[in-house]
Short mmCIF file of C-alpha atoms in Angstrom, two decimals:
data_model
loop_
_atom_site.label_atom_id
_atom_site.label_comp_id
_atom_site.label_asym_id
_atom_site.label_seq_id
_atom_site.Cartn_x
_atom_site.Cartn_y
_atom_site.Cartn_z
CA MET A 392 51.35 252.27 -12.99
CA ASP A 393 55.22 251.54 -14.25
CA ILE A 394 56.86 250.37 -17.23
CA ALA A 395 60.52 250.31 -18.37
CA ARG A 396 61.05 251.77 -21.43
CA GLU A 397 61.97 248.89 -23.80
CA VAL A 398 58.65 247.87 -23.43
CA ALA A 399 57.25 251.35 -24.18
CA ARG A 400 59.69 251.12 -27.41
CA GLU A 401 58.09 247.57 -28.05
CA ARG A 402 54.98 248.08 -27.84
CA LEU A 403 54.59 251.45 -30.39
CA ALA A 404 56.92 249.48 -32.54
CA ARG A 405 54.02 246.48 -32.45
CA TRP A 406 51.10 249.43 -33.67
CA SER A 407 50.08 249.97 -37.02
CA ARG A 408 49.15 253.48 -36.46
CA GLN A 409 46.60 254.95 -38.47
CA THR A 410 46.76 258.00 -40.56
CA VAL A 411 44.42 260.46 -41.35
CA ALA A 412 44.31 261.74 -45.61
CA ASN A 413 45.18 264.67 -46.19
CA ASP A 414 43.91 266.47 -49.35
CA GLY A 415 45.79 270.38 -48.46
CA SER A 416 42.37 270.63 -46.57
CA LEU A 417 44.20 270.17 -43.34
CA ARG A 418 46.71 272.35 -41.59
CA PRO A 419 49.64 268.81 -40.61
CA SER A 420 50.58 269.20 -36.60
CA ALA A 421 52.46 267.60 -33.97
CA VAL A 422 52.83 266.79 -30.28
CA ALA A 423 54.96 265.43 -28.05
CA LEU A 424 53.55 262.22 -25.13
CA THR A 425 56.37 263.59 -22.87
CA VAL A 426 57.95 260.91 -20.70
CA VAL A 427 60.15 262.03 -17.90
CA ARG A 428 61.43 260.41 -14.55
CA ARG A 429 60.82 261.47 -11.06
CA ALA A 430 61.93 260.31 -8.30
CA SER A 431 60.57 256.90 -8.43
CA GLU A 432 58.14 257.96 -11.05
CA HIS A 433 57.22 257.78 -14.95
CA GLY A 434 54.86 260.37 -15.79
CA ILE A 435 54.31 262.94 -18.57
CA TRP A 436 54.16 266.47 -19.02
CA ILE A 437 50.96 268.43 -19.83
CA LEU A 438 49.82 272.37 -20.16
CA LYS A 439 47.52 274.77 -19.71
CA ARG A 440 47.66 277.34 -22.21
CA PRO A 441 46.92 281.32 -21.57
CA ALA A 442 44.59 283.19 -21.66
CA THR A 443 45.44 285.57 -23.74
CA MET A 444 45.40 283.21 -26.71
CA ARG A 445 43.77 283.16 -29.33
CA ASN A 446 43.65 279.60 -30.35
CA HIS A 447 42.08 277.11 -27.66
CA PRO A 448 42.97 279.55 -24.70
CA ASN A 449 42.66 278.20 -21.19
CA GLN A 450 43.12 275.26 -22.39
CA TYR A 451 45.30 271.89 -21.05
CA ALA A 452 47.67 270.63 -24.47
CA LEU A 453 50.41 268.27 -25.18
CA PRO A 454 53.34 270.71 -25.97
CA GLY A 455 53.28 271.04 -30.15
CA GLY A 456 52.04 273.18 -32.67
CA ARG A 457 51.73 273.52 -36.26
CA LEU A 458 54.65 272.25 -38.85
CA ASP A 459 56.63 274.17 -40.53
CA GLU A 460 57.95 274.55 -43.68
CA GLY A 461 59.40 270.86 -44.71
CA GLU A 462 60.16 269.63 -41.40
CA THR A 463 58.69 265.68 -40.37
CA ALA A 464 55.97 265.80 -37.33
CA VAL A 465 58.51 264.27 -35.63
CA GLU A 466 61.05 266.91 -35.70
CA ALA A 467 58.03 269.74 -35.41
CA ALA A 468 56.88 268.09 -31.84
CA ARG A 469 60.29 268.28 -30.90
CA ARG A 470 61.14 271.67 -31.76
CA GLU A 471 57.37 272.40 -30.31
CA LEU A 472 58.61 270.76 -27.07
CA LEU A 473 62.15 272.86 -26.91
CA GLU A 474 60.11 275.98 -27.78
CA GLU A 475 57.20 275.70 -25.21
CA THR A 476 59.32 273.66 -22.26
CA GLY A 477 62.63 273.27 -22.77
CA ILE A 478 62.70 270.17 -22.76
CA GLU A 479 66.12 269.00 -25.27
CA THR A 480 65.21 265.44 -26.75
CA THR A 481 67.76 263.45 -29.54
CA ASP A 482 66.10 261.42 -32.06
CA ALA A 483 67.32 258.71 -29.78
CA ASP A 484 64.71 259.90 -27.12
CA VAL A 485 61.40 258.84 -29.70
CA LEU A 486 59.65 256.11 -29.27
CA GLY A 487 57.36 256.20 -31.37
CA VAL A 488 54.46 257.23 -33.01
CA LEU A 489 50.43 256.78 -32.28
CA ASP A 490 47.54 257.66 -34.21
CA ASP A 491 46.85 260.87 -36.27
CA TYR A 492 43.46 262.57 -34.75
CA GLU A 493 41.53 264.92 -36.63
CA THR A 494 40.72 267.79 -35.39
CA ARG A 495 36.69 270.04 -35.80
CA SER A 496 39.57 273.44 -36.63
CA GLY A 497 41.15 272.07 -39.52
CA TYR A 498 44.25 270.02 -38.02
CA VAL A 499 45.52 266.81 -38.36
CA ILE A 500 47.62 265.95 -35.25
CA THR A 501 50.45 263.22 -34.88
CA PRO A 502 51.44 262.15 -31.67
CA VAL A 503 55.25 261.55 -30.76
CA VAL A 504 56.05 259.93 -27.24
CA CYS A 505 59.09 261.75 -26.59
CA TRP A 506 60.84 259.29 -23.08
CA LEU A 507 63.78 260.35 -21.09
CA ASP A 508 64.90 258.94 -18.14
CA ASP A 509 65.54 262.07 -16.10
CA ASP A 510 63.78 264.94 -15.07
CA PRO A 511 65.38 268.19 -17.09
CA PRO A 512 64.28 271.32 -15.62
CA LEU A 513 60.92 272.75 -17.41
CA ARG A 514 61.31 276.11 -18.83
CA PRO A 515 58.07 277.39 -19.90
CA ASN A 516 57.15 280.33 -22.55
CA PRO A 517 54.35 281.91 -20.54
CA ALA A 518 53.19 282.88 -24.20
CA GLU A 519 52.45 279.11 -24.23
CA VAL A 520 52.13 278.11 -21.42
CA ALA A 521 50.29 279.61 -17.92
CA GLN A 522 50.52 276.02 -16.05
CA SER A 523 52.48 272.66 -16.32
CA PHE A 524 52.02 270.04 -14.76
CA PHE A 525 53.63 266.14 -14.49
CA VAL A 526 51.10 263.83 -14.73
CA PRO A 527 52.04 260.30 -13.72
CA PHE A 528 51.22 256.94 -15.24
CA ASP A 529 48.78 256.26 -12.64
CA SER A 530 46.79 259.41 -12.81
CA LEU A 531 46.51 258.64 -17.04
CA VAL A 532 45.58 254.96 -15.77
CA ARG A 533 41.85 256.65 -16.19
CA THR A 534 38.64 255.41 -16.64
CA PRO A 535 36.79 258.07 -19.19
CA ARG A 536 33.64 259.75 -19.57
CA PHE A 537 31.80 259.15 -23.21
CA LEU A 538 29.14 261.44 -23.71
CA ARG A 539 26.42 262.45 -26.33
CA ILE A 540 25.58 265.20 -27.84
CA PRO A 541 22.90 266.55 -30.35
CA GLN A 542 25.49 267.91 -32.09
CA SER A 543 27.32 264.39 -33.29
CA PRO A 544 26.92 260.41 -33.10
CA ARG A 545 30.13 260.51 -31.84
CA PRO A 546 30.70 260.07 -27.96
CA VAL A 547 32.69 262.65 -26.73
CA ILE A 548 35.32 262.05 -24.12
CA GLN A 549 36.29 263.25 -21.19
CA LEU A 550 39.11 262.53 -18.56
CA PRO A 551 39.21 263.02 -14.63
CA MET A 552 42.71 264.27 -14.44
CA LEU A 553 44.13 267.20 -12.43
CA GLY A 554 40.97 267.84 -10.78
CA GLN A 555 39.31 269.30 -13.57
CA LEU A 556 37.83 266.64 -16.83
CA ILE A 557 40.30 266.65 -20.30
CA HIS A 558 39.07 267.28 -23.93
CA ALA A 559 39.80 265.92 -26.73
CA PRO A 560 41.62 266.66 -29.01
CA THR A 561 44.05 265.98 -25.95
CA ALA A 562 41.89 263.70 -24.40
CA ALA A 563 41.92 261.67 -27.24
CA LEU A 564 46.00 261.20 -27.33
CA ILE A 565 46.03 260.52 -23.68
CA TYR A 566 43.88 257.99 -23.25
CA GLN A 567 45.56 255.92 -26.19
CA PHE A 568 48.65 256.25 -24.90
CA ALA A 569 47.86 254.87 -22.05
CA GLU A 570 45.53 252.36 -23.53
CA VAL A 571 48.93 252.12 -26.28
CA VAL A 572 51.76 252.57 -24.75
CA LEU A 573 50.57 251.23 -20.57
CA ARG A 574 48.01 249.41 -20.76
CA ASP A 575 48.77 246.84 -23.67
CA ARG A 576 45.65 247.03 -25.18
CA PRO A 577 44.83 248.47 -29.62
CA THR A 578 42.89 250.95 -29.05
CA ARG A 579 41.19 253.21 -31.75
CA VAL A 580 40.70 257.18 -30.83
CA ASP A 581 39.40 258.74 -34.13
CA ASP A 582 35.67 257.83 -33.24
CA LEU A 583 36.09 260.10 -29.82
CA GLU A 584 34.24 263.69 -30.71
CA GLN A 585 35.79 267.32 -29.32
CA PRO A 586 33.38 268.79 -26.82
CA VAL A 587 31.01 272.03 -29.29
CA PHE A 588 33.50 275.27 -27.71
CA ALA A 589 36.59 273.48 -29.20
CA TRP A 590 34.89 272.75 -32.93
CA ARG A 591 36.40 276.68 -33.23
#
């Protein structure tokens, strides 16, 4: 599957994004869903965190992190993308923003969709990136698994991808990107749960 940049921009412009009210107890963060074009297909970058990281080691993630003082989510996503992968973006590369997602570990994540019409070389930061994966659109449009666990009434989402099962929050953000941007299906993900190992 493939769509044009302007189609993605128009779908995001029509999307009425959902925010999470924050009384100061949640740590604001942002991630970059970064579309690049490799040969004849578009896809996004997914990272695997090093085993040495203090928070969420060995987990699959999108480039991102906490907002600095006075920083917007878009600015933070672009900064983190550059720091983690070496990919530079401009304001014109930002197509829109999807729904906030509140994590069990006390973050509220804002997903920022960036679109580049080329394939800039990656310069991964080894302190934050153990592996990087280009995942084409066809591989993002997957049927997720929804599991029930005794610790929560909400379903746990699992996305079969990269020979693994990717969990929320990353799975929830990718799933919404695939549904809203690639398939043009209005889909919320705030009711999707993380596995218990990611609650810390």
